[in-house]
mmCIF file of C-alpha atoms in Angstrom:
data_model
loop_
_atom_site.group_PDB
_atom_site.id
_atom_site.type_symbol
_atom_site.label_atom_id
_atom_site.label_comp_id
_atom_site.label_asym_id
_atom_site.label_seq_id
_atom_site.Cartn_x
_atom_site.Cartn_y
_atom_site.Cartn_z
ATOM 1 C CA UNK A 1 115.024 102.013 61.031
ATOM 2 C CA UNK A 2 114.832 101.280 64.913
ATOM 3 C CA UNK A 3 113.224 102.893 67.679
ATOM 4 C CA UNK A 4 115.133 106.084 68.601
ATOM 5 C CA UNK A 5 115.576 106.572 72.735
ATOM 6 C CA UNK A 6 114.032 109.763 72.951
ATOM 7 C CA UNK A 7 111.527 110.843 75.837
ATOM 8 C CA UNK A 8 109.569 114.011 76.423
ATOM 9 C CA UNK A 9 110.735 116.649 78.407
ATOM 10 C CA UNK A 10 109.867 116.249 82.078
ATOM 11 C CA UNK A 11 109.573 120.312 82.450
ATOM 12 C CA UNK A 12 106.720 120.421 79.908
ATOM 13 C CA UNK A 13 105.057 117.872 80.995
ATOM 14 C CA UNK A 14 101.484 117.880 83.780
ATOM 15 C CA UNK A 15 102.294 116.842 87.362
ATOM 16 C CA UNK A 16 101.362 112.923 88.163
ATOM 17 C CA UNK A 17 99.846 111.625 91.071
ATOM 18 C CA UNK A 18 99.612 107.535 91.579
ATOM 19 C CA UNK A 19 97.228 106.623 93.726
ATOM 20 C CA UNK A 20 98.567 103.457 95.009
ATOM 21 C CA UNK A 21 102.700 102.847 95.796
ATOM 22 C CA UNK A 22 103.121 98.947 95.511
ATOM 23 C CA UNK A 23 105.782 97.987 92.983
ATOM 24 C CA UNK A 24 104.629 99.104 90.067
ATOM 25 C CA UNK A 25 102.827 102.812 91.235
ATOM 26 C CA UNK A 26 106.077 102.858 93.794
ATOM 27 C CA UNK A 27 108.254 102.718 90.737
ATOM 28 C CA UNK A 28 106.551 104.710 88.754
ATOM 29 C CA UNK A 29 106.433 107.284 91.167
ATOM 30 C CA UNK A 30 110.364 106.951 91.594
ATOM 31 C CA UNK A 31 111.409 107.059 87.945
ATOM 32 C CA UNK A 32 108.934 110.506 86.610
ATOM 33 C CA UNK A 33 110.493 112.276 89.532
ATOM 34 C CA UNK A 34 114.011 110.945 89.457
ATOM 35 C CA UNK A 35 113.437 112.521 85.536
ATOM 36 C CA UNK A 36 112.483 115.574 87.079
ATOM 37 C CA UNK A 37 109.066 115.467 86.614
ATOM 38 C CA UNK A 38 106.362 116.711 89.114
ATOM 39 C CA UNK A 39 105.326 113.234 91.204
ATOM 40 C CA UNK A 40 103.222 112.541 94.563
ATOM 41 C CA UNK A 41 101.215 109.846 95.819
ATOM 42 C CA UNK A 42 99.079 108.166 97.876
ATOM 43 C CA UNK A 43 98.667 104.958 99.573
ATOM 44 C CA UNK A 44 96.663 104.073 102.810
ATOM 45 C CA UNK A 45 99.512 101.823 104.267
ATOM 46 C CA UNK A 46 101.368 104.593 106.641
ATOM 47 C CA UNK A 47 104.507 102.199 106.528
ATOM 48 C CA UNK A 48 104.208 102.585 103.093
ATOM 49 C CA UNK A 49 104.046 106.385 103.089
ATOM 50 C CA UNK A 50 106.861 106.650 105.657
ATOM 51 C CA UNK A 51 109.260 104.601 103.407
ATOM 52 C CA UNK A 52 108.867 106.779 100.376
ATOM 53 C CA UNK A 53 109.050 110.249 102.103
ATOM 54 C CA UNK A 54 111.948 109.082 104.245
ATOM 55 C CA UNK A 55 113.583 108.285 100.807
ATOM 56 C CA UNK A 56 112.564 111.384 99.609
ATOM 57 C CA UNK A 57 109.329 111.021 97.315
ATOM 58 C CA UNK A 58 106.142 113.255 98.480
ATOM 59 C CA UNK A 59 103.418 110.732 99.376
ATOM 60 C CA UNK A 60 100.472 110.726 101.352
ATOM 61 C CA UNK A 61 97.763 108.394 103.301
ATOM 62 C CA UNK A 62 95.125 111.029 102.829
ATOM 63 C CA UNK A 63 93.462 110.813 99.597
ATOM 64 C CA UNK A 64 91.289 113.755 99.780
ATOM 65 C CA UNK A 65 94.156 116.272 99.712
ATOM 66 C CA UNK A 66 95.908 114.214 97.634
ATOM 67 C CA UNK A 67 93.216 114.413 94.518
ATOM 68 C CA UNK A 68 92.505 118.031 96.045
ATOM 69 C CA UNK A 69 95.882 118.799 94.996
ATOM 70 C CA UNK A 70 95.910 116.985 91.978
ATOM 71 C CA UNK A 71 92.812 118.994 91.110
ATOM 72 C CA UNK A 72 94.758 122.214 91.889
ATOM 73 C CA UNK A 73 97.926 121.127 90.207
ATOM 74 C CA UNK A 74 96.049 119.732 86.902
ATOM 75 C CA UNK A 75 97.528 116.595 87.611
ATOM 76 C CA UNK A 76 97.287 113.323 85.575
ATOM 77 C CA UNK A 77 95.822 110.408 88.106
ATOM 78 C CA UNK A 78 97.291 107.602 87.506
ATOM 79 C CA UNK A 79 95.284 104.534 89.124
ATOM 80 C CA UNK A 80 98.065 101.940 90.623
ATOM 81 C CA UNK A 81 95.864 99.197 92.607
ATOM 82 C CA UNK A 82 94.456 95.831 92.364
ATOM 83 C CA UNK A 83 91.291 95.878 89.950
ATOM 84 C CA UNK A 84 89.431 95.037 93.258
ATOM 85 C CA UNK A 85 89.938 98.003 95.540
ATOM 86 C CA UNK A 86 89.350 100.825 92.425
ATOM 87 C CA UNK A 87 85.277 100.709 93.182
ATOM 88 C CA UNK A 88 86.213 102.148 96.484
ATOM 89 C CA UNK A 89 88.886 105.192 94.897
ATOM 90 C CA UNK A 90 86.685 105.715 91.622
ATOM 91 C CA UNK A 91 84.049 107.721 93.621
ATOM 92 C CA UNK A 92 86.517 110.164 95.539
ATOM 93 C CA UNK A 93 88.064 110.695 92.137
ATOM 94 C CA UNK A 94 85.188 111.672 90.669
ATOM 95 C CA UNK A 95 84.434 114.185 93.791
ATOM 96 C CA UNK A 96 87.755 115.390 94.926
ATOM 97 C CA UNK A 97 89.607 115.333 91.298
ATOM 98 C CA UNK A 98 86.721 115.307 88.130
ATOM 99 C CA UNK A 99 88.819 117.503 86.167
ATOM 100 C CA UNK A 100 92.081 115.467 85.712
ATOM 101 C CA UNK A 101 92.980 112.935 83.126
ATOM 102 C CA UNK A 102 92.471 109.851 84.735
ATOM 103 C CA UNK A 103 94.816 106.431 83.365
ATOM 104 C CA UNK A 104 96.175 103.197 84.931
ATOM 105 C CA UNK A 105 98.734 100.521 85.284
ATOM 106 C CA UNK A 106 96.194 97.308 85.662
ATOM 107 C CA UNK A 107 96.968 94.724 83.801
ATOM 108 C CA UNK A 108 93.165 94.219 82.947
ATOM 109 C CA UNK A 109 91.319 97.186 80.370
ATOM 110 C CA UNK A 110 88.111 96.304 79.996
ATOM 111 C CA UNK A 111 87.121 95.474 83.696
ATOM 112 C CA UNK A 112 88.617 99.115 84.609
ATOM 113 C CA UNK A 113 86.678 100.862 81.469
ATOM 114 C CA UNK A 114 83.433 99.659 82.921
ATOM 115 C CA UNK A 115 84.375 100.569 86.699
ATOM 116 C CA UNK A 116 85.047 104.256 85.456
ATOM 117 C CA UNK A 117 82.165 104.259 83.435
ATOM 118 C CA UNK A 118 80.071 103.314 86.186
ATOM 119 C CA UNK A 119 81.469 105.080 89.037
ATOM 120 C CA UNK A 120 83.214 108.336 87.303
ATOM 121 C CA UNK A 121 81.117 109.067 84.229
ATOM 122 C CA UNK A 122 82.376 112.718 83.628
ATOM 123 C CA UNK A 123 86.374 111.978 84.558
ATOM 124 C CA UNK A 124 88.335 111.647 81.238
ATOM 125 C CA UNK A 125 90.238 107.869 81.258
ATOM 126 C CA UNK A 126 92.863 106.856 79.043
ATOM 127 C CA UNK A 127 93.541 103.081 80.006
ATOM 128 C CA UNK A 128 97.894 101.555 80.317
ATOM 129 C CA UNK A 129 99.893 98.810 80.930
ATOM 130 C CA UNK A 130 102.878 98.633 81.201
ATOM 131 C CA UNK A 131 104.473 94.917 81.131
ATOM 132 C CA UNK A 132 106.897 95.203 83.654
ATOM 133 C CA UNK A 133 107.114 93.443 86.989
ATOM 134 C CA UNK A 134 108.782 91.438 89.100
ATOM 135 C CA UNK A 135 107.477 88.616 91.918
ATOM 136 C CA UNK A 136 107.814 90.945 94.906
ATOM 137 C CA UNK A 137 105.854 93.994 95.922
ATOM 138 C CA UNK A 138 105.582 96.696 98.157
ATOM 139 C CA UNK A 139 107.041 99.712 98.299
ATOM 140 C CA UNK A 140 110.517 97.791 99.188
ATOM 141 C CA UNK A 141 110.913 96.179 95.745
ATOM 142 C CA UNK A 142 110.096 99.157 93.455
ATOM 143 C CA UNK A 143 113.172 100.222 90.802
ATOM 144 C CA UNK A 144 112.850 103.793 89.212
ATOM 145 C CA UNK A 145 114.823 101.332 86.380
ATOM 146 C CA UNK A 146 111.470 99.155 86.438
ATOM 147 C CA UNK A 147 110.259 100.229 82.915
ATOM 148 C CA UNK A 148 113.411 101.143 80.874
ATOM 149 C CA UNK A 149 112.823 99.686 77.164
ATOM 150 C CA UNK A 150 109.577 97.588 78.603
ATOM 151 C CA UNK A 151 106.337 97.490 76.418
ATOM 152 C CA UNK A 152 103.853 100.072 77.766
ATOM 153 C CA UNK A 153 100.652 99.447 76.055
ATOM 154 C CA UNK A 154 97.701 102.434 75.800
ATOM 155 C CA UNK A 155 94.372 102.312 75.208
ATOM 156 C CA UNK A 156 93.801 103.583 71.384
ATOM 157 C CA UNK A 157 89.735 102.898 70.779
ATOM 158 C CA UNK A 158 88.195 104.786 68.125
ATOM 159 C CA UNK A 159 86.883 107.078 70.654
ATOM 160 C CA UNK A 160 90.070 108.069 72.534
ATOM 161 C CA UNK A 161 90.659 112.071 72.580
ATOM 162 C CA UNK A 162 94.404 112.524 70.858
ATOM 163 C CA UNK A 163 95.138 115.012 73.299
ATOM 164 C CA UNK A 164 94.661 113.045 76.264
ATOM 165 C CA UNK A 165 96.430 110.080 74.554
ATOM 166 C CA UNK A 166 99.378 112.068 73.968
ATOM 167 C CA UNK A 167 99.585 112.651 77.436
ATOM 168 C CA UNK A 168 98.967 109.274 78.821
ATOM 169 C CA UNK A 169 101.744 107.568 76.215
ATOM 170 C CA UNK A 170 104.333 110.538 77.502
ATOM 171 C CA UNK A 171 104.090 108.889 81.015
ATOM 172 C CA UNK A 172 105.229 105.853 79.183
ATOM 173 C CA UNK A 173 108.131 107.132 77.421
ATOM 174 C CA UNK A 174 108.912 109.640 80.369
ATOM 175 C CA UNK A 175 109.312 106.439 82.378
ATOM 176 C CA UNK A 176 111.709 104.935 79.601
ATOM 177 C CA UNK A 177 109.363 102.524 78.170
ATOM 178 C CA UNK A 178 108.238 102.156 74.308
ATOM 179 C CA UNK A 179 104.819 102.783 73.761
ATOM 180 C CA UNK A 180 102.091 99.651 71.764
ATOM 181 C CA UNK A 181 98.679 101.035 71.269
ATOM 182 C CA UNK A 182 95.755 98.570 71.739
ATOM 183 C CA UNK A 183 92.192 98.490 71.591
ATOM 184 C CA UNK A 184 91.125 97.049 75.248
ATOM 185 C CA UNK A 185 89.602 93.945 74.420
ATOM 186 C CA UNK A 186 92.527 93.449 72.141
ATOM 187 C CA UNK A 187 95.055 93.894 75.128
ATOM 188 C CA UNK A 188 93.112 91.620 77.606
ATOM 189 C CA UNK A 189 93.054 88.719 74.978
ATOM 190 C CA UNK A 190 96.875 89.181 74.286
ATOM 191 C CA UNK A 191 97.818 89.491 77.891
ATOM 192 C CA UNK A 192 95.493 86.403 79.105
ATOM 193 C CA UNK A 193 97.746 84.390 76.884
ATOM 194 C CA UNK A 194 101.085 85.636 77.204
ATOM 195 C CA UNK A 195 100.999 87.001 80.792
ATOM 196 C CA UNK A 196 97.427 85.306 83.030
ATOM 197 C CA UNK A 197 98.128 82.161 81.541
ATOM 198 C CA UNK A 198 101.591 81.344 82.578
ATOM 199 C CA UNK A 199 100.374 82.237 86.021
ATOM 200 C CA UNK A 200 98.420 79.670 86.172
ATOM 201 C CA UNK A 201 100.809 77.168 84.106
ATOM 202 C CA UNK A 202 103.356 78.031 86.350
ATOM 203 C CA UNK A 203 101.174 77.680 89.785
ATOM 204 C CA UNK A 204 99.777 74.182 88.421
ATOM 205 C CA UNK A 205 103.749 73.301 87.944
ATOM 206 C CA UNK A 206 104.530 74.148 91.252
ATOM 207 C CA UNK A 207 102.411 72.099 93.025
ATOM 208 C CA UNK A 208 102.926 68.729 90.453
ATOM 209 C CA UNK A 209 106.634 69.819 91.696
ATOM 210 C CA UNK A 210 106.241 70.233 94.945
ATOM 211 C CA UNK A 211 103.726 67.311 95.122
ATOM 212 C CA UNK A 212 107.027 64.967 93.915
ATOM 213 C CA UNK A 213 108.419 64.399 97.334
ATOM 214 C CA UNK A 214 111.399 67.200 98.877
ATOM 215 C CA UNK A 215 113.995 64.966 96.675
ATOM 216 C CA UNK A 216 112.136 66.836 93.507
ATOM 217 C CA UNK A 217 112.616 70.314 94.639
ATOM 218 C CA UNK A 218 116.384 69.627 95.789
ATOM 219 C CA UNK A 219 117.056 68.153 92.152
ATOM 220 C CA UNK A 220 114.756 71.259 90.830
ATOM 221 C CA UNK A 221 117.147 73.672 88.408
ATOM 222 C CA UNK A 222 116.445 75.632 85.896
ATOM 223 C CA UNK A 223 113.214 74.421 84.279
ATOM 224 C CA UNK A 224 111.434 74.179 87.526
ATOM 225 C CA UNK A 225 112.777 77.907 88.588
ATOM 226 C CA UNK A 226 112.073 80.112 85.757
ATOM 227 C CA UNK A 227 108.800 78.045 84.856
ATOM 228 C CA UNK A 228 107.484 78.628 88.307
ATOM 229 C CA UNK A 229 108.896 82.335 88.863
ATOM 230 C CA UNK A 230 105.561 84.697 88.839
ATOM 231 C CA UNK A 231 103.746 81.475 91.379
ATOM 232 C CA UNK A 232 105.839 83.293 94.032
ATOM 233 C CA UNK A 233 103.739 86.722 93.308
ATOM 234 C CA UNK A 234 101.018 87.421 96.317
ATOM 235 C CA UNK A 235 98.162 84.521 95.681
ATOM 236 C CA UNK A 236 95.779 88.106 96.603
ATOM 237 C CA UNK A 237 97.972 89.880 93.903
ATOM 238 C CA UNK A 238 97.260 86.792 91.437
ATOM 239 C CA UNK A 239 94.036 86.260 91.969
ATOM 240 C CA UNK A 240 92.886 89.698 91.460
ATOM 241 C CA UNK A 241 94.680 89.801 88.374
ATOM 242 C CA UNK A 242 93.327 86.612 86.919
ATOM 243 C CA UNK A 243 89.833 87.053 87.573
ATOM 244 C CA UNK A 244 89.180 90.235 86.409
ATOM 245 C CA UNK A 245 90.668 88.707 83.069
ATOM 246 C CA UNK A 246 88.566 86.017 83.383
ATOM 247 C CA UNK A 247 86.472 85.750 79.850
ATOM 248 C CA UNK A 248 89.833 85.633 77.862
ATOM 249 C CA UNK A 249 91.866 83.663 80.383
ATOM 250 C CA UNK A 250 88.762 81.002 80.211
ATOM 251 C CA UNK A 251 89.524 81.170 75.953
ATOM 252 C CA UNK A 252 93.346 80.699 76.321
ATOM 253 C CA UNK A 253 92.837 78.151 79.015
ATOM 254 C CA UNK A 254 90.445 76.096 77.582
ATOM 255 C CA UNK A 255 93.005 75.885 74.246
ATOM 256 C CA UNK A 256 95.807 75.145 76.574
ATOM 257 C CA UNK A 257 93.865 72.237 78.306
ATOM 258 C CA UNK A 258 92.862 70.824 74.638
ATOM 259 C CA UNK A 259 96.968 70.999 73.935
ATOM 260 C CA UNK A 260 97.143 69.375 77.509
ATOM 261 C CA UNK A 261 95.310 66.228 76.969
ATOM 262 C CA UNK A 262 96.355 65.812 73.120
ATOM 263 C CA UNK A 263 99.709 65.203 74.636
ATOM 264 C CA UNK A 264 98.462 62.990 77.000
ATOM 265 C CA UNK A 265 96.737 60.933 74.514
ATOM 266 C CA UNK A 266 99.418 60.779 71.938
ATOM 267 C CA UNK A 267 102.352 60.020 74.471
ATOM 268 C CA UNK A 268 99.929 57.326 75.709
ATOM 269 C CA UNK A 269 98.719 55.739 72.160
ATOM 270 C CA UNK A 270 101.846 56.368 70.293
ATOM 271 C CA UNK A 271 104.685 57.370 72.473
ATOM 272 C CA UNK A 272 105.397 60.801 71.380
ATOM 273 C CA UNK A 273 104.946 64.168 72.635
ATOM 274 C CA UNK A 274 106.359 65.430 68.897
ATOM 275 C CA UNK A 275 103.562 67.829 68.162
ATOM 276 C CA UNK A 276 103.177 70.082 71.365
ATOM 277 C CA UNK A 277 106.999 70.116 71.644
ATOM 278 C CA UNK A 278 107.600 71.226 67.933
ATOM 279 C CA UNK A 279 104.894 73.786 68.323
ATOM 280 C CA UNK A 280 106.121 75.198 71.816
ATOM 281 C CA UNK A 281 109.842 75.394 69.574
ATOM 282 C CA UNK A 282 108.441 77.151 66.947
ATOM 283 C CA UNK A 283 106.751 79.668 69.012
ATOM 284 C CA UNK A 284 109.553 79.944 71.589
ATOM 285 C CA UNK A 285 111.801 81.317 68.228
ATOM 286 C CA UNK A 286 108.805 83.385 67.009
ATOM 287 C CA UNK A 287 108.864 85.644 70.102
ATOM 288 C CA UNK A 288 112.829 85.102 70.591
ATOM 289 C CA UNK A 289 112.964 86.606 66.883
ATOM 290 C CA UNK A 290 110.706 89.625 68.141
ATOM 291 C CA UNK A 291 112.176 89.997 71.546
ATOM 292 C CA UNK A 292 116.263 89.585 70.390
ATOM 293 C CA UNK A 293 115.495 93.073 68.171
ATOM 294 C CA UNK A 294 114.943 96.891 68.582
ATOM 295 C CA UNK A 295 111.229 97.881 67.676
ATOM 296 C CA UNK A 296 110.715 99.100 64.736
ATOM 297 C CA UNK A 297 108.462 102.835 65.070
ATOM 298 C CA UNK A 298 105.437 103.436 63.994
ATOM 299 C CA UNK A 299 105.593 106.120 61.053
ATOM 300 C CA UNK A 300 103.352 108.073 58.922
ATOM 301 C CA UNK A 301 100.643 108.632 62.063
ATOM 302 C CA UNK A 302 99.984 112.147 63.170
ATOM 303 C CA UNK A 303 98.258 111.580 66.663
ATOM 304 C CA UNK A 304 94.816 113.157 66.176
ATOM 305 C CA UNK A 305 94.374 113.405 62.695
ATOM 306 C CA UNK A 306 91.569 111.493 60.418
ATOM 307 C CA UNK A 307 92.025 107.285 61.227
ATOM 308 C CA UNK A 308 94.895 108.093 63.601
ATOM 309 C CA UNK A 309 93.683 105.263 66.036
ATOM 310 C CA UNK A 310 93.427 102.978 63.935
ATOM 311 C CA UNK A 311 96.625 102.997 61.951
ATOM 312 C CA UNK A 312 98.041 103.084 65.094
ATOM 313 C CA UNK A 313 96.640 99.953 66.610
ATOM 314 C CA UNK A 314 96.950 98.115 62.574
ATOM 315 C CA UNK A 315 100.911 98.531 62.402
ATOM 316 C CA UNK A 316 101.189 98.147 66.591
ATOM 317 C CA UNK A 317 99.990 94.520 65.121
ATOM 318 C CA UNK A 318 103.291 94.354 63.132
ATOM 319 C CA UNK A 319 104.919 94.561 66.244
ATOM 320 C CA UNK A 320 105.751 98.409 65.977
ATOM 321 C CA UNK A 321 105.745 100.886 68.516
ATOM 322 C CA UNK A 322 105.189 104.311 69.214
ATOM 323 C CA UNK A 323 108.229 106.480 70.129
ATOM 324 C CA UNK A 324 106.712 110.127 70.218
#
């Protein structure tokens, strides 16, 4: 059995409002009301603004009105900025907008948890992420196509209200994407390894690379392109990305550097890099085997009901996903 394409209808479905328009909020923003789903936002950046209502998207730079109206409308918030600048929009939420559900697209849990907790104790906050990107950002590079068949993980702790789950993982499959529940610490470990640390991997290539001499980057093909691609993302994008993560990144890093100087050892002593190279293979065709399939659904879960969190996050660990 494989995931079947199906998405809620955009009729039935609360009004969203993303604070924040960069790629990933600007996309987000396209695609729910491309679906015809309720949609407005707000970002300080007036250029910003100006681009999406020219094109047709209702956007703001005020954020009072635009959580008033959220607050009126019974909108979901949807939280769409670097992990550093949501200390300074937690406390108008809280004022303007403490009635509505309150998610996010960070690629960090944990770090936002604690910022809501401290900042916006009574608003209601389901955590997201969905893994979808690209190098660019702005407003100019979002794609209402962004988040078609990507993985769009939600918070599922013990404590998570069903209801408010529900409506979270909707935005997710409204946006075309399949939904993996995850406890937060859960998602922060999995991402530092297979998303934080290939940032840095790939920024510590670019400069051995670029280090070379120009004769290194004209020969530079393949390897050196797709190995280096997220390095090009905004070093203020990076960096506020990395260091929120920064417990588990430390883990994964550390374990990397141990691989790191193995290698360095044996292709010194022996002459071999055999061991680092047949385990990168391995693992390469573990995820290709994943990747190269349609999802299998999670089954047998009624959202809400005795252990639902749970047994969603245990077969989300098989690599299922949740389809609605």
């Amino acid at each position: 059995m494989t995931a079947a394409p199906t998405h809620p209808d955009p009729s039935a479905c609360p009004p969203v409002c993303v604070l924040g328009l960069g790629l990933i909020g600007g996309s987000l923003l396209r695609t729910l009301q491309d679906a015809g789903r309720s949609a407005f936002g707000y970002n300080r950046s007036g250029e910003t603004v100006a681009a999406a209502t020219t094109a047709g998207y209702r956007a703001s730079t005020d954020l009072t009105a635009t959580l008033r109206q959220a607050a009126a409308d019974g909108a979901i918030v949807v939280l769409a900025t670097p992990v550093t600048t949501i200390d300074d929009l937690l406390p108008a939420i809280a004022e303007h907008a403490a009635n509505c559900l309150l998610t996010d697209v960070i690629s960090v849990k944990q770090a936002v948890a604690e910022s809501v907790a401290r900042l916006a104790p009574g608003v209601r906050y389901v955590g997201s992420h969905p893994m979808a990107g690209t190098s660019q950002s702005g407003w100019v590079a979002t794609d209402p196509d962004l988040f078609r068949d990507a993985m769009w993980m939600v918070t599922t702790d013990d404590h998570t209200d069903p209801d408010d789950w529900l409506a979270v993982a909707a935005i997710a499959r409204s946006a075309g994407a399949f939904v993996v529940p995850a406890a937060a610490g859960a998602h922060d470990r999995a991402v530092a390894a297979i998303s934080h640390l290939p940032h840095l991997t790939a920024a510590a290539t670019a400069a051995v690379g670029a280090g070379e001499s120009d004769l290194a980057l004209r020969l530079a093909a393949g390897s050196f392109r797709d190995g280096t691609r997220v390095a090009g993302t905004s070093p203020a994008l990076q960096r506020a990305m990395l260091e929120a993560n920064r417990i588990a990144l430390l883990n994964v890093l550390s374990e990397t550097i141990d691989r790191l100087i193995a290698t360095r050892d044996e292709l010194r002593d022996k002459g071999t890099v055999e061991v680092v190279v047949d385990d990168g293979h391995r693992a390469r065709s573990a995820y290709e085997a994943i990747a190269g399939t349609a999802p299998a659904p999670i089954t047998g879960v009624t959202v809400g009901e005795a252990g639902w969190a749970e047994e969603l996050r245990r077969q989300a660990h098989q690599a299922r996903v949740w389809v609605g």
